[in-house]
JSON list of C-alpha atoms in Angstrom, two decimals:
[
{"chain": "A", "resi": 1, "resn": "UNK", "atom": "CA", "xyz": [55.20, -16.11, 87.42]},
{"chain": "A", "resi": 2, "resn": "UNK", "atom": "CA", "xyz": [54.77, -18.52, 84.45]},
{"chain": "A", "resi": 3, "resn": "UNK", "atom": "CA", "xyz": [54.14, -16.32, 81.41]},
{"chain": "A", "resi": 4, "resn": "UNK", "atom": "CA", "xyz": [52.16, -18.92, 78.95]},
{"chain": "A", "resi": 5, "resn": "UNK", "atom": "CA", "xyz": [54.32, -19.04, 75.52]},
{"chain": "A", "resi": 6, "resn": "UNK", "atom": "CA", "xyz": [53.02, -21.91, 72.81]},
{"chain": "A", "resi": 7, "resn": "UNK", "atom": "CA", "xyz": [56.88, -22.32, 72.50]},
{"chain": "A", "resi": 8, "resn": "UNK", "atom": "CA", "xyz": [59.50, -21.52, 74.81]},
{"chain": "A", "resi": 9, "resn": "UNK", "atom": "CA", "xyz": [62.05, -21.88, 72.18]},
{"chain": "A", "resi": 10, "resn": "UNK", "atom": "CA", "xyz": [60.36, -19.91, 69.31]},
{"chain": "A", "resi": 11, "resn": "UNK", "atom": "CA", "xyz": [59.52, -17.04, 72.33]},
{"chain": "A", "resi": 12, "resn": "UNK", "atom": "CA", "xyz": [63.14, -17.41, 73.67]},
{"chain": "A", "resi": 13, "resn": "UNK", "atom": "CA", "xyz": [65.31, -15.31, 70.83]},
{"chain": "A", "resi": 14, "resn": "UNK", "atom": "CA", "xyz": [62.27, -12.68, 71.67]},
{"chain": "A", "resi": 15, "resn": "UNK", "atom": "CA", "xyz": [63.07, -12.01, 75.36]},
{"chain": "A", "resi": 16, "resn": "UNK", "atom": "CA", "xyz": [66.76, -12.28, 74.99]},
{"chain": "A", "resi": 17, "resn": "UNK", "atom": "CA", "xyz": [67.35, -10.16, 71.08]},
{"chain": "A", "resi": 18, "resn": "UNK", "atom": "CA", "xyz": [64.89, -7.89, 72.17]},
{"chain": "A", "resi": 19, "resn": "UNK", "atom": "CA", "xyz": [64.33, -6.99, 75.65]},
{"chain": "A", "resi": 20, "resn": "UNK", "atom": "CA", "xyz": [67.48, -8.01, 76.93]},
{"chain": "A", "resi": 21, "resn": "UNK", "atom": "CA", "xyz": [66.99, -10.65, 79.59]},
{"chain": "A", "resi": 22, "resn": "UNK", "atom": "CA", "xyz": [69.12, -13.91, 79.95]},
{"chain": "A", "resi": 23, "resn": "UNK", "atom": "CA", "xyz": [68.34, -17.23, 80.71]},
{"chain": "A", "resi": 24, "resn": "UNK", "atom": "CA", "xyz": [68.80, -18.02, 85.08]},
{"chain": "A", "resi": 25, "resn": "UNK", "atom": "CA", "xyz": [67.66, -21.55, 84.44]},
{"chain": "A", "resi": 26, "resn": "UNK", "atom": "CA", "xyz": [65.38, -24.03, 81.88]},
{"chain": "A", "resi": 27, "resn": "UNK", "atom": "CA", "xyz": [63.30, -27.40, 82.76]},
{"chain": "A", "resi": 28, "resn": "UNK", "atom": "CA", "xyz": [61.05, -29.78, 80.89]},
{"chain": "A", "resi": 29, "resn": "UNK", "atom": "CA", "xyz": [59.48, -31.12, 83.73]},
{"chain": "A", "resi": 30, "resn": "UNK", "atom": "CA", "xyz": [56.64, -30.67, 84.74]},
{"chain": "A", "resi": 31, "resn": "UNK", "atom": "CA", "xyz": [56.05, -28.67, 81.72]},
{"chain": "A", "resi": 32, "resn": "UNK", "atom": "CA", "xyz": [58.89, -26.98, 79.17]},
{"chain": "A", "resi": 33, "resn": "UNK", "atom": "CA", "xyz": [59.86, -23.27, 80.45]},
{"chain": "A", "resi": 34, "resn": "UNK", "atom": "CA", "xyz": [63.06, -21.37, 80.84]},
{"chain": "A", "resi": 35, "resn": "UNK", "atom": "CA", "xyz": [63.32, -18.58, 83.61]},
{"chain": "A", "resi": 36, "resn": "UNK", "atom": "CA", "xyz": [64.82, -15.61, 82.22]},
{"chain": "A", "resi": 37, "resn": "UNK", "atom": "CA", "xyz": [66.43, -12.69, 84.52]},
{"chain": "A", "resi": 38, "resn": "UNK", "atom": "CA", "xyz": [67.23, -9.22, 83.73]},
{"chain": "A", "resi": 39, "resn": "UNK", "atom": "CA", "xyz": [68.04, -5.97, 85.96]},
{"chain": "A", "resi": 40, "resn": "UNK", "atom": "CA", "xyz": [67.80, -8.77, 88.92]},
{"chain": "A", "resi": 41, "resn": "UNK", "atom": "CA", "xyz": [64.27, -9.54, 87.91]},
{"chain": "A", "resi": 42, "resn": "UNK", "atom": "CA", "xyz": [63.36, -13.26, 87.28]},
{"chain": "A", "resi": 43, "resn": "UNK", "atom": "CA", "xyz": [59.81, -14.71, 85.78]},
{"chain": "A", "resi": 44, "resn": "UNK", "atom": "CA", "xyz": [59.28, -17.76, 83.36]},
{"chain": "A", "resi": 45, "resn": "UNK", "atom": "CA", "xyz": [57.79, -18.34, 80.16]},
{"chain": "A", "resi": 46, "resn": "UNK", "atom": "CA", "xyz": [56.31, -21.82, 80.17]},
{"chain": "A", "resi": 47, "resn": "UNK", "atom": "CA", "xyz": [54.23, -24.32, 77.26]},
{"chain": "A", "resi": 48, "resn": "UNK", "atom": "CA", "xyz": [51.73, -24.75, 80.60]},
{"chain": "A", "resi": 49, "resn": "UNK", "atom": "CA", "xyz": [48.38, -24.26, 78.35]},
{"chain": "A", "resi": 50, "resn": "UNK", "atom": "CA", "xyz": [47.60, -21.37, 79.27]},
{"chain": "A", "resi": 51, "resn": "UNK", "atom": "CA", "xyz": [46.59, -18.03, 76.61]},
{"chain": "A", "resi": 52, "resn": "UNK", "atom": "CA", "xyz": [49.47, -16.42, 75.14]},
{"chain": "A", "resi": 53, "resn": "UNK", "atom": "CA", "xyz": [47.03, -13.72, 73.95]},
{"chain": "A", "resi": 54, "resn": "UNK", "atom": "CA", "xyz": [45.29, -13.42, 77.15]},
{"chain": "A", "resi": 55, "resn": "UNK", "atom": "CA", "xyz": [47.65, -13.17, 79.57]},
{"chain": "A", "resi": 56, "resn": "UNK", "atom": "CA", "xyz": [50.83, -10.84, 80.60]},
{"chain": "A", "resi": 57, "resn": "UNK", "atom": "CA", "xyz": [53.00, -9.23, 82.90]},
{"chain": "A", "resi": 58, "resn": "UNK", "atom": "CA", "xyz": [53.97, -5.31, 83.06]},
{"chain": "A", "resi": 59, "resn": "UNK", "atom": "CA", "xyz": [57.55, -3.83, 83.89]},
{"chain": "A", "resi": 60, "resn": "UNK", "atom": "CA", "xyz": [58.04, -1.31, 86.02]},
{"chain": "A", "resi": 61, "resn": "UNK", "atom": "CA", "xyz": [61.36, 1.47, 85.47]},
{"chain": "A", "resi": 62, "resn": "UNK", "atom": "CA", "xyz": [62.91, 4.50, 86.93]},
{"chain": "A", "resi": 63, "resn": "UNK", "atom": "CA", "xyz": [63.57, 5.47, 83.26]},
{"chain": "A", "resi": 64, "resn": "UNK", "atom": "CA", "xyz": [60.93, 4.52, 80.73]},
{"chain": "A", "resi": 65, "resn": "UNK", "atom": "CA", "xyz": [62.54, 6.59, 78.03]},
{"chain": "A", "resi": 66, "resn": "UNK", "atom": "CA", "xyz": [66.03, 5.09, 78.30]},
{"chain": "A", "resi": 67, "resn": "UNK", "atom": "CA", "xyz": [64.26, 1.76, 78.25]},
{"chain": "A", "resi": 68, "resn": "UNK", "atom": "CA", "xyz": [62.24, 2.59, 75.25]},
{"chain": "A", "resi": 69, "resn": "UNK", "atom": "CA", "xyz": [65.35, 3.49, 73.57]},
{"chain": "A", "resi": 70, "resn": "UNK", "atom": "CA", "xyz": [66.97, 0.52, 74.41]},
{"chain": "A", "resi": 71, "resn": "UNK", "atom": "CA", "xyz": [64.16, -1.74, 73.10]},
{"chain": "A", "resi": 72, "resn": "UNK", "atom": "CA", "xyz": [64.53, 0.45, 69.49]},
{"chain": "A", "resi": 73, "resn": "UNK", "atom": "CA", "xyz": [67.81, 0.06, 69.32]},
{"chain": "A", "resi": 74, "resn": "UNK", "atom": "CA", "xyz": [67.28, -3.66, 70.00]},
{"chain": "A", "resi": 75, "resn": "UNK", "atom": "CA", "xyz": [65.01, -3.76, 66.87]},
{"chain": "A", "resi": 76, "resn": "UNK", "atom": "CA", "xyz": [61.51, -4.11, 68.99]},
{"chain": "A", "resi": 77, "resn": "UNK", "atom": "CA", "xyz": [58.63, -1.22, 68.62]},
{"chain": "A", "resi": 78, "resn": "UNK", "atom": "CA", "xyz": [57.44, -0.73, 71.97]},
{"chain": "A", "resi": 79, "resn": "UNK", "atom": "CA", "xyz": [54.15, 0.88, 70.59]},
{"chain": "A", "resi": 80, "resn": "UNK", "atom": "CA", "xyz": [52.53, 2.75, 73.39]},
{"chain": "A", "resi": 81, "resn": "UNK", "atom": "CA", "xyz": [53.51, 2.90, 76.84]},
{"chain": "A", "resi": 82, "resn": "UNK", "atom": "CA", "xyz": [51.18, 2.73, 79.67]},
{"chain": "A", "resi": 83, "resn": "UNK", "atom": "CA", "xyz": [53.26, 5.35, 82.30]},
{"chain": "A", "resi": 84, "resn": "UNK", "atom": "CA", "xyz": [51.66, 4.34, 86.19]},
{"chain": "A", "resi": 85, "resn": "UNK", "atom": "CA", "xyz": [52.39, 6.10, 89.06]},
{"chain": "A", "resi": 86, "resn": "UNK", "atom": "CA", "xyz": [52.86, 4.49, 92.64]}
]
């Protein structure tokens, strides 16, 4: 998955500070992206034109309230939290 950012290093600090993923790998070519891993979990943010505003991803957890904490403590307001079951 390409996540579309309008800059990968203005959304980077994001994604690492807040939600706690690193950086598995980064390219300029064909477009600028870094692929960011957490919890052995990998997707990219990329500049590939596409609409920050329209698109997104969702996360799934065994423990959505130790993850909300986490996020808090990280400085980020999760907001409201859309619980699915599977």
């Amino acid at each position: 998955m390409n996540l579309p950012v309008a800059n990968v290093g203005t959304a980077l600090p994001f994604y690492l500070e807040k939600m706690g993923f690193s950086v598995a790998g980064q390219t300029d070519e064909p477009v600028k992206k870094a692929v960011l891993e957490r919890d052995g979990v990998q997707f990219a943010i990329a500049e590939n034109g596409g609409d920050p505003e329209q698109d997104g991803c969702a996360f799934h957890t065994d423990d959505i309230e130790g993850l909300r904490n986490e996020f808090t403590a990280n400085g980020y307001n999760v907001g409201e939290i859309k619980a699915e079951s599977r």
